[in-house]
Amino acid sequence: DVIGKREDGYHDVRMIMQTIHLYDRVEIKKIKSPVIRVETNLYYLPINEDNLVYKAAKLMRDEFDIKEGVRIVLQKFIPVAAGLAGGSSDAAAVLVGMNRIFQLGLKQEKLMELGAEIGSDVPFCIMGGTCLATGRGEKVKQLPPLPRTYIVLVKPDFSVSTPWAYKAFDAWEPGRKPDVQRMLAVIESRDISKMQAEMVNMLEPPVIHEHPVIQQLKDRMKEEGADAVSMSGSGPTVYG
């Protein structure tokens, strides 16, 4: 649910988030040289301040006056700009990893607070599981876990920019709003087949208007027997 635009340019949201068994690999090593070195398996990803793993490492070094540098090797498996919070999960991994290797002794709550400075989804990626996220997405509350289930992801061969999706939403006539309370009750019941009735992503209509293939993918997944289908985040990934 997108509740409205904030003065800081972000939007207030109320959304249910879920981690799944798809992940990137992040290796972090201390180095004597006081620099941050980022290496990645994707040639087009930035390896400077424009990469969230670099931002996370810099934040930790600055905040806790860490003298040594770090070498971060990032292997991406989560599709990029896909509405799957892949970059946020990598940043979360760096915060957790640096907390360990530099023995900072930070609790999860403090790591989530630091994560919110990097991106709205980072606190959720630190907590993981099934969560309710509010504010701009950075206020996270643990929910009862969903039952184990298979999830199919389809990422079309284009990307959607999150800022563009919200801008398109602002110019759009809002449609049906999700009933988050009812979805929370469905989660309590652990009955995934009841979820479809409550599956509403308010960013879907403007994004589908621009990319009709997303609706085709949703329809096809339902035809193939998925219990519940939706676009993930700002898209374009569809999950069933």
PDB file of C-alpha atoms in Angstrom:
ATOM      1  CA  ASP A   1       0.000   0.000   0.000  1.00  0.00           C
ATOM      2  CA  VAL A   2       1.341   3.441  -0.948  1.00  0.00           C
ATOM      3  CA  ILE A   3      -0.149   5.857   1.586  1.00  0.00           C
ATOM      4  CA  GLY A   4       1.164   9.142   0.179  1.00  0.00           C
ATOM      5  CA  LYS A   5       4.138  11.314  -0.668  1.00  0.00           C
ATOM      6  CA  ARG A   6       6.310  12.676   2.130  1.00  0.00           C
ATOM      7  CA  GLU A   7       8.031  16.042   2.422  1.00  0.00           C
ATOM      8  CA  ASP A   8      11.433  14.363   1.955  1.00  0.00           C
ATOM      9  CA  GLY A   9      10.388  13.110  -1.504  1.00  0.00           C
ATOM     10  CA  TYR A  10       9.912   9.488  -0.383  1.00  0.00           C
ATOM     11  CA  HIS A  11       6.506   7.811  -0.023  1.00  0.00           C
ATOM     12  CA  ASP A  12       4.912   6.361   3.097  1.00  0.00           C
ATOM     13  CA  VAL A  13       4.145   2.693   2.498  1.00  0.00           C
ATOM     14  CA  ARG A  14       2.617  -0.236   4.355  1.00  0.00           C
ATOM     15  CA  MET A  15       3.765  -3.496   2.849  1.00  0.00           C
ATOM     16  CA  ILE A  16       4.343  -7.126   3.622  1.00  0.00           C
ATOM     17  CA  MET A  17       7.801  -8.384   2.668  1.00  0.00           C
ATOM     18  CA  GLN A  18       9.191 -11.903   2.483  1.00  0.00           C
ATOM     19  CA  THR A  19      12.709 -13.267   2.042  1.00  0.00           C
ATOM     20  CA  ILE A  20      13.090 -16.197  -0.350  1.00  0.00           C
ATOM     21  CA  HIS A  21      15.837 -18.706  -1.118  1.00  0.00           C
ATOM     22  CA  LEU A  22      17.541 -16.652  -3.843  1.00  0.00           C
ATOM     23  CA  TYR A  23      20.697 -14.806  -2.915  1.00  0.00           C
ATOM     24  CA  ASP A  24      23.877 -13.086  -4.042  1.00  0.00           C
ATOM     25  CA  ARG A  25      27.258 -14.073  -2.583  1.00  0.00           C
ATOM     26  CA  VAL A  26      29.226 -11.377  -0.746  1.00  0.00           C
ATOM     27  CA  GLU A  27      32.786 -12.018   0.430  1.00  0.00           C
ATOM     28  CA  ILE A  28      34.425  -9.436   2.709  1.00  0.00           C
ATOM     29  CA  LYS A  29      38.101  -9.434   3.674  1.00  0.00           C
ATOM     30  CA  LYS A  30      40.169  -7.014   5.746  1.00  0.00           C
ATOM     31  CA  ILE A  31      43.056  -5.388   3.876  1.00  0.00           C
ATOM     32  CA  LYS A  32      45.863  -3.228   5.280  1.00  0.00           C
ATOM     33  CA  SER A  33      45.424  -0.470   2.697  1.00  0.00           C
ATOM     34  CA  PRO A  34      42.747   1.979   4.023  1.00  0.00           C
ATOM     35  CA  VAL A  35      40.497   1.717   0.963  1.00  0.00           C
ATOM     36  CA  ILE A  36      37.281   0.004  -0.120  1.00  0.00           C
ATOM     37  CA  ARG A  37      37.753  -2.308  -3.105  1.00  0.00           C
ATOM     38  CA  VAL A  38      34.638  -3.738  -4.762  1.00  0.00           C
ATOM     39  CA  GLU A  39      34.802  -6.485  -7.400  1.00  0.00           C
ATOM     40  CA  THR A  40      31.759  -7.950  -9.127  1.00  0.00           C
ATOM     41  CA  ASN A  41      30.877 -10.575 -11.726  1.00  0.00           C
ATOM     42  CA  LEU A  42      28.734  -8.066 -13.691  1.00  0.00           C
ATOM     43  CA  TYR A  43      30.797  -5.680 -15.806  1.00  0.00           C
ATOM     44  CA  TYR A  44      28.084  -2.979 -15.840  1.00  0.00           C
ATOM     45  CA  LEU A  45      27.726  -2.618 -12.064  1.00  0.00           C
ATOM     46  CA  PRO A  46      29.471   0.403 -10.502  1.00  0.00           C
ATOM     47  CA  ILE A  47      32.267  -0.369  -8.026  1.00  0.00           C
ATOM     48  CA  ASN A  48      32.289   3.078  -6.372  1.00  0.00           C
ATOM     49  CA  GLU A  49      29.906   5.183  -4.210  1.00  0.00           C
ATOM     50  CA  ASP A  50      27.081   4.355  -6.645  1.00  0.00           C
ATOM     51  CA  ASN A  51      27.091   0.744  -5.424  1.00  0.00           C
ATOM     52  CA  LEU A  52      25.195   0.050  -2.184  1.00  0.00           C
ATOM     53  CA  VAL A  53      27.872  -2.386  -0.929  1.00  0.00           C
ATOM     54  CA  TYR A  54      30.471   0.382  -1.218  1.00  0.00           C
ATOM     55  CA  LYS A  55      28.113   2.790   0.604  1.00  0.00           C
ATOM     56  CA  ALA A  56      27.574   0.245   3.393  1.00  0.00           C
ATOM     57  CA  ALA A  57      31.316  -0.362   3.825  1.00  0.00           C
ATOM     58  CA  LYS A  58      32.050   3.390   3.865  1.00  0.00           C
ATOM     59  CA  LEU A  59      29.309   4.013   6.432  1.00  0.00           C
ATOM     60  CA  MET A  60      30.779   1.354   8.757  1.00  0.00           C
ATOM     61  CA  ARG A  61      34.356   2.645   8.367  1.00  0.00           C
ATOM     62  CA  ASP A  62      33.290   6.257   8.998  1.00  0.00           C
ATOM     63  CA  GLU A  63      30.880   5.501  11.840  1.00  0.00           C
ATOM     64  CA  PHE A  64      33.261   3.260  13.817  1.00  0.00           C
ATOM     65  CA  ASP A  65      36.587   4.816  12.797  1.00  0.00           C
ATOM     66  CA  ILE A  66      37.832   1.586  11.192  1.00  0.00           C
ATOM     67  CA  LYS A  67      41.430   2.102  10.007  1.00  0.00           C
ATOM     68  CA  GLU A  68      41.801  -1.001   7.815  1.00  0.00           C
ATOM     69  CA  GLY A  69      40.283  -1.260   4.371  1.00  0.00           C
ATOM     70  CA  VAL A  70      38.051  -3.976   2.948  1.00  0.00           C
ATOM     71  CA  ARG A  71      37.943  -5.985  -0.252  1.00  0.00           C
ATOM     72  CA  ILE A  72      34.393  -6.950  -1.207  1.00  0.00           C
ATOM     73  CA  VAL A  73      33.756  -9.564  -3.898  1.00  0.00           C
ATOM     74  CA  LEU A  74      30.132  -9.488  -5.016  1.00  0.00           C
ATOM     75  CA  GLN A  75      28.662 -12.326  -7.077  1.00  0.00           C
ATOM     76  CA  LYS A  76      25.211 -11.344  -8.323  1.00  0.00           C
ATOM     77  CA  PHE A  77      22.504 -13.964  -8.855  1.00  0.00           C
ATOM     78  CA  ILE A  78      19.485 -11.807  -7.937  1.00  0.00           C
ATOM     79  CA  PRO A  79      18.425  -9.901 -11.095  1.00  0.00           C
ATOM     80  CA  VAL A  80      19.356  -6.199 -11.045  1.00  0.00           C
ATOM     81  CA  ALA A  81      16.645  -3.440 -10.985  1.00  0.00           C
ATOM     82  CA  ALA A  82      14.012  -6.168 -10.776  1.00  0.00           C
ATOM     83  CA  GLY A  83      11.952  -5.074  -7.742  1.00  0.00           C
ATOM     84  CA  LEU A  84      13.612  -7.780  -5.618  1.00  0.00           C
ATOM     85  CA  ALA A  85      15.740  -5.613  -3.260  1.00  0.00           C
ATOM     86  CA  GLY A  86      18.924  -7.342  -4.474  1.00  0.00           C
ATOM     87  CA  GLY A  87      21.152  -4.307  -3.924  1.00  0.00           C
ATOM     88  CA  SER A  88      19.629  -3.759  -0.491  1.00  0.00           C
ATOM     89  CA  SER A  89      20.329  -7.372   0.510  1.00  0.00           C
ATOM     90  CA  ASP A  90      23.982  -6.952  -0.551  1.00  0.00           C
ATOM     91  CA  ALA A  91      24.289  -3.782   1.555  1.00  0.00           C
ATOM     92  CA  ALA A  92      22.703  -5.633   4.498  1.00  0.00           C
ATOM     93  CA  ALA A  93      25.251  -8.445   4.080  1.00  0.00           C
ATOM     94  CA  VAL A  94      28.134  -5.939   4.211  1.00  0.00           C
ATOM     95  CA  LEU A  95      26.797  -4.339   7.425  1.00  0.00           C
ATOM     96  CA  VAL A  96      26.369  -7.755   9.078  1.00  0.00           C
ATOM     97  CA  GLY A  97      29.734  -9.008   7.744  1.00  0.00           C
ATOM     98  CA  MET A  98      31.742  -5.977   8.827  1.00  0.00           C
ATOM     99  CA  ASN A  99      30.097  -6.102  12.263  1.00  0.00           C
ATOM    100  CA  ARG A 100      31.479  -9.645  12.550  1.00  0.00           C
ATOM    101  CA  ILE A 101      34.959  -9.290  11.086  1.00  0.00           C
ATOM    102  CA  PHE A 102      35.723  -6.072  12.984  1.00  0.00           C
ATOM    103  CA  GLN A 103      34.044  -7.447  16.152  1.00  0.00           C
ATOM    104  CA  LEU A 104      31.928  -4.330  16.654  1.00  0.00           C
ATOM    105  CA  GLY A 105      29.330  -6.158  18.756  1.00  0.00           C
ATOM    106  CA  LEU A 106      26.369  -4.306  17.220  1.00  0.00           C
ATOM    107  CA  LYS A 107      22.884  -5.666  17.844  1.00  0.00           C
ATOM    108  CA  GLN A 108      20.399  -6.235  14.997  1.00  0.00           C
ATOM    109  CA  GLU A 109      18.455  -3.083  15.927  1.00  0.00           C
ATOM    110  CA  LYS A 110      21.563  -0.880  15.518  1.00  0.00           C
ATOM    111  CA  LEU A 111      22.460  -2.545  12.195  1.00  0.00           C
ATOM    112  CA  MET A 112      18.902  -1.872  10.947  1.00  0.00           C
ATOM    113  CA  GLU A 113      19.203   1.769  12.025  1.00  0.00           C
ATOM    114  CA  LEU A 114      22.441   2.084  10.013  1.00  0.00           C
ATOM    115  CA  GLY A 115      20.851   0.232   7.093  1.00  0.00           C
ATOM    116  CA  ALA A 116      18.038   2.797   6.906  1.00  0.00           C
ATOM    117  CA  GLU A 117      20.689   5.431   6.061  1.00  0.00           C
ATOM    118  CA  ILE A 118      21.620   3.439   2.933  1.00  0.00           C
ATOM    119  CA  GLY A 119      18.202   2.409   1.615  1.00  0.00           C
ATOM    120  CA  SER A 120      14.598   1.847   2.687  1.00  0.00           C
ATOM    121  CA  ASP A 121      14.718  -1.953   2.128  1.00  0.00           C
ATOM    122  CA  VAL A 122      18.033  -2.565   3.936  1.00  0.00           C
ATOM    123  CA  PRO A 123      16.544  -2.890   7.472  1.00  0.00           C
ATOM    124  CA  PHE A 124      14.147  -5.589   6.218  1.00  0.00           C
ATOM    125  CA  CYS A 125      17.026  -7.425   4.515  1.00  0.00           C
ATOM    126  CA  ILE A 126      18.861  -7.475   7.874  1.00  0.00           C
ATOM    127  CA  MET A 127      15.832  -8.837   9.752  1.00  0.00           C
ATOM    128  CA  GLY A 128      14.566 -11.240   7.053  1.00  0.00           C
ATOM    129  CA  GLY A 129      11.639 -13.643   7.203  1.00  0.00           C
ATOM    130  CA  THR A 130       8.049 -12.396   6.916  1.00  0.00           C
ATOM    131  CA  CYS A 131       7.696  -8.739   7.932  1.00  0.00           C
ATOM    132  CA  LEU A 132       5.418  -5.706   7.913  1.00  0.00           C
ATOM    133  CA  ALA A 133       7.310  -2.629   6.702  1.00  0.00           C
ATOM    134  CA  THR A 134       6.008   0.901   7.290  1.00  0.00           C
ATOM    135  CA  GLY A 135       7.314   4.488   7.091  1.00  0.00           C
ATOM    136  CA  ARG A 136       9.288   4.656   3.850  1.00  0.00           C
ATOM    137  CA  GLY A 137       9.839   0.918   4.343  1.00  0.00           C
ATOM    138  CA  GLU A 138      12.534   1.204   7.010  1.00  0.00           C
ATOM    139  CA  LYS A 139      10.299   0.468  10.050  1.00  0.00           C
ATOM    140  CA  VAL A 140      10.094  -3.318  10.177  1.00  0.00           C
ATOM    141  CA  LYS A 141       8.079  -5.662  12.390  1.00  0.00           C
ATOM    142  CA  GLN A 142       8.435  -9.466  12.351  1.00  0.00           C
ATOM    143  CA  LEU A 143       5.306 -11.465  11.421  1.00  0.00           C
ATOM    144  CA  PRO A 144       4.555 -15.191  11.817  1.00  0.00           C
ATOM    145  CA  PRO A 145       6.405 -17.123   9.070  1.00  0.00           C
ATOM    146  CA  LEU A 146       4.625 -18.271   5.936  1.00  0.00           C
ATOM    147  CA  PRO A 147       4.447 -22.030   5.368  1.00  0.00           C
ATOM    148  CA  ARG A 148       7.247 -23.416   3.186  1.00  0.00           C
ATOM    149  CA  THR A 149       6.223 -23.237  -0.448  1.00  0.00           C
ATOM    150  CA  TYR A 150       7.629 -23.108  -3.964  1.00  0.00           C
ATOM    151  CA  ILE A 151       7.848 -19.657  -5.541  1.00  0.00           C
ATOM    152  CA  VAL A 152       8.340 -19.025  -9.257  1.00  0.00           C
ATOM    153  CA  LEU A 153       9.924 -15.728 -10.322  1.00  0.00           C
ATOM    154  CA  VAL A 154       9.774 -14.371 -13.865  1.00  0.00           C
ATOM    155  CA  LYS A 155      11.947 -11.347 -14.665  1.00  0.00           C
ATOM    156  CA  PRO A 156      11.225  -9.876 -18.130  1.00  0.00           C
ATOM    157  CA  ASP A 157      14.236  -8.705 -20.150  1.00  0.00           C
ATOM    158  CA  PHE A 158      13.932  -5.055 -19.099  1.00  0.00           C
ATOM    159  CA  SER A 159      14.308  -3.156 -15.845  1.00  0.00           C
ATOM    160  CA  VAL A 160      12.075  -0.686 -14.006  1.00  0.00           C
ATOM    161  CA  SER A 161      13.525   2.215 -12.040  1.00  0.00           C
ATOM    162  CA  THR A 162      11.960   2.537  -8.576  1.00  0.00           C
ATOM    163  CA  PRO A 163      11.932   6.394  -8.654  1.00  0.00           C
ATOM    164  CA  TRP A 164      10.215   6.227 -12.082  1.00  0.00           C
ATOM    165  CA  ALA A 165       7.586   3.783 -10.766  1.00  0.00           C
ATOM    166  CA  TYR A 166       6.682   6.077  -7.855  1.00  0.00           C
ATOM    167  CA  LYS A 167       6.601   9.116 -10.137  1.00  0.00           C
ATOM    168  CA  ALA A 168       4.244   7.260 -12.500  1.00  0.00           C
ATOM    169  CA  PHE A 169       2.128   6.271  -9.478  1.00  0.00           C
ATOM    170  CA  ASP A 170       1.857   9.929  -8.376  1.00  0.00           C
ATOM    171  CA  ALA A 171       0.404  10.829 -11.785  1.00  0.00           C
ATOM    172  CA  TRP A 172      -1.986   7.819 -11.727  1.00  0.00           C
ATOM    173  CA  GLU A 173      -5.571   7.665 -10.488  1.00  0.00           C
ATOM    174  CA  PRO A 174      -5.231   5.348  -7.444  1.00  0.00           C
ATOM    175  CA  GLY A 175      -7.086   2.054  -7.846  1.00  0.00           C
ATOM    176  CA  ARG A 176      -8.033  -0.578  -5.285  1.00  0.00           C
ATOM    177  CA  LYS A 177      -6.116  -0.247  -2.035  1.00  0.00           C
ATOM    178  CA  PRO A 178      -4.829  -3.359  -0.295  1.00  0.00           C
ATOM    179  CA  ASP A 179      -6.392  -4.400   2.996  1.00  0.00           C
ATOM    180  CA  VAL A 180      -3.178  -5.055   4.915  1.00  0.00           C
ATOM    181  CA  GLN A 181      -5.053  -6.057   8.089  1.00  0.00           C
ATOM    182  CA  ARG A 182      -6.930  -8.770   6.205  1.00  0.00           C
ATOM    183  CA  MET A 183      -3.672 -10.025   4.671  1.00  0.00           C
ATOM    184  CA  LEU A 184      -2.151 -10.212   8.162  1.00  0.00           C
ATOM    185  CA  ALA A 185      -5.083 -12.433   9.199  1.00  0.00           C
ATOM    186  CA  VAL A 186      -4.465 -14.664   6.155  1.00  0.00           C
ATOM    187  CA  ILE A 187      -0.786 -14.964   7.120  1.00  0.00           C
ATOM    188  CA  GLU A 188      -1.850 -15.988  10.649  1.00  0.00           C
ATOM    189  CA  SER A 189      -4.061 -18.706   9.101  1.00  0.00           C
ATOM    190  CA  ARG A 190      -1.054 -20.010   7.065  1.00  0.00           C
ATOM    191  CA  ASP A 191      -3.369 -20.674   4.085  1.00  0.00           C
ATOM    192  CA  ILE A 192      -1.539 -19.470   0.951  1.00  0.00           C
ATOM    193  CA  SER A 193      -4.549 -20.202  -1.296  1.00  0.00           C
ATOM    194  CA  LYS A 194      -6.444 -17.359   0.469  1.00  0.00           C
ATOM    195  CA  MET A 195      -3.745 -14.824  -0.373  1.00  0.00           C
ATOM    196  CA  GLN A 196      -4.731 -14.061  -3.973  1.00  0.00           C
ATOM    197  CA  ALA A 197      -7.866 -12.211  -2.864  1.00  0.00           C
ATOM    198  CA  GLU A 198      -5.674  -9.841  -0.844  1.00  0.00           C
ATOM    199  CA  MET A 199      -2.763  -9.485  -3.322  1.00  0.00           C
ATOM    200  CA  VAL A 200      -2.666  -5.799  -4.245  1.00  0.00           C
ATOM    201  CA  ASN A 201       0.461  -3.893  -5.295  1.00  0.00           C
ATOM    202  CA  MET A 202      -0.484  -0.252  -5.865  1.00  0.00           C
ATOM    203  CA  LEU A 203       2.524   0.302  -8.138  1.00  0.00           C
ATOM    204  CA  GLU A 204       1.243  -2.377 -10.550  1.00  0.00           C
ATOM    205  CA  PRO A 205      -1.304  -0.361 -12.624  1.00  0.00           C
ATOM    206  CA  PRO A 206       1.074   2.415 -13.820  1.00  0.00           C
ATOM    207  CA  VAL A 207       3.939  -0.055 -14.380  1.00  0.00           C
ATOM    208  CA  ILE A 208       1.688  -2.488 -16.286  1.00  0.00           C
ATOM    209  CA  HIS A 209       0.357   0.428 -18.369  1.00  0.00           C
ATOM    210  CA  GLU A 210       3.951   1.020 -19.518  1.00  0.00           C
ATOM    211  CA  HIS A 211       4.830  -2.705 -19.739  1.00  0.00           C
ATOM    212  CA  PRO A 212       1.711  -4.818 -20.585  1.00  0.00           C
ATOM    213  CA  VAL A 213       3.787  -8.042 -20.619  1.00  0.00           C
ATOM    214  CA  ILE A 214       3.675  -7.976 -16.787  1.00  0.00           C
ATOM    215  CA  GLN A 215      -0.100  -8.538 -16.907  1.00  0.00           C
ATOM    216  CA  GLN A 216       0.397 -11.329 -19.458  1.00  0.00           C
ATOM    217  CA  LEU A 217       2.856 -13.028 -17.103  1.00  0.00           C
ATOM    218  CA  LYS A 218       0.409 -12.712 -14.189  1.00  0.00           C
ATOM    219  CA  ASP A 219      -2.412 -14.225 -16.257  1.00  0.00           C
ATOM    220  CA  ARG A 220      -0.200 -17.078 -17.452  1.00  0.00           C
ATOM    221  CA  MET A 221       0.918 -17.917 -13.887  1.00  0.00           C
ATOM    222  CA  LYS A 222      -2.715 -18.058 -12.731  1.00  0.00           C
ATOM    223  CA  GLU A 223      -3.593 -20.324 -15.699  1.00  0.00           C
ATOM    224  CA  GLU A 224      -0.718 -22.616 -14.716  1.00  0.00           C
ATOM    225  CA  GLY A 225      -2.156 -22.982 -11.205  1.00  0.00           C
ATOM    226  CA  ALA A 226      -0.239 -20.560  -8.987  1.00  0.00           C
ATOM    227  CA  ASP A 227      -2.057 -20.013  -5.662  1.00  0.00           C
ATOM    228  CA  ALA A 228      -1.232 -16.295  -5.577  1.00  0.00           C
ATOM    229  CA  VAL A 229       0.369 -13.978  -8.135  1.00  0.00           C
ATOM    230  CA  SER A 230       1.677 -10.406  -7.981  1.00  0.00           C
ATOM    231  CA  MET A 231       4.351  -8.040  -9.245  1.00  0.00           C
ATOM    232  CA  SER A 232       7.238  -7.708  -6.793  1.00  0.00           C
ATOM    233  CA  GLY A 233       7.970  -4.202  -5.497  1.00  0.00           C
ATOM    234  CA  SER A 234       8.334  -1.693  -8.323  1.00  0.00           C
ATOM    235  CA  GLY A 235       8.680  -4.523 -10.845  1.00  0.00           C
ATOM    236  CA  PRO A 236       9.058  -5.855 -13.386  1.00  0.00           C
ATOM    237  CA  THR A 237       9.499  -9.276 -11.692  1.00  0.00           C
ATOM    238  CA  VAL A 238       6.299 -11.289 -11.289  1.00  0.00           C
ATOM    239  CA  TYR A 239       6.104 -14.018  -8.639  1.00  0.00           C
ATOM    240  CA  GLY A 240       3.680 -16.888  -8.157  1.00  0.00           C
TER     241      GLY A 240
END
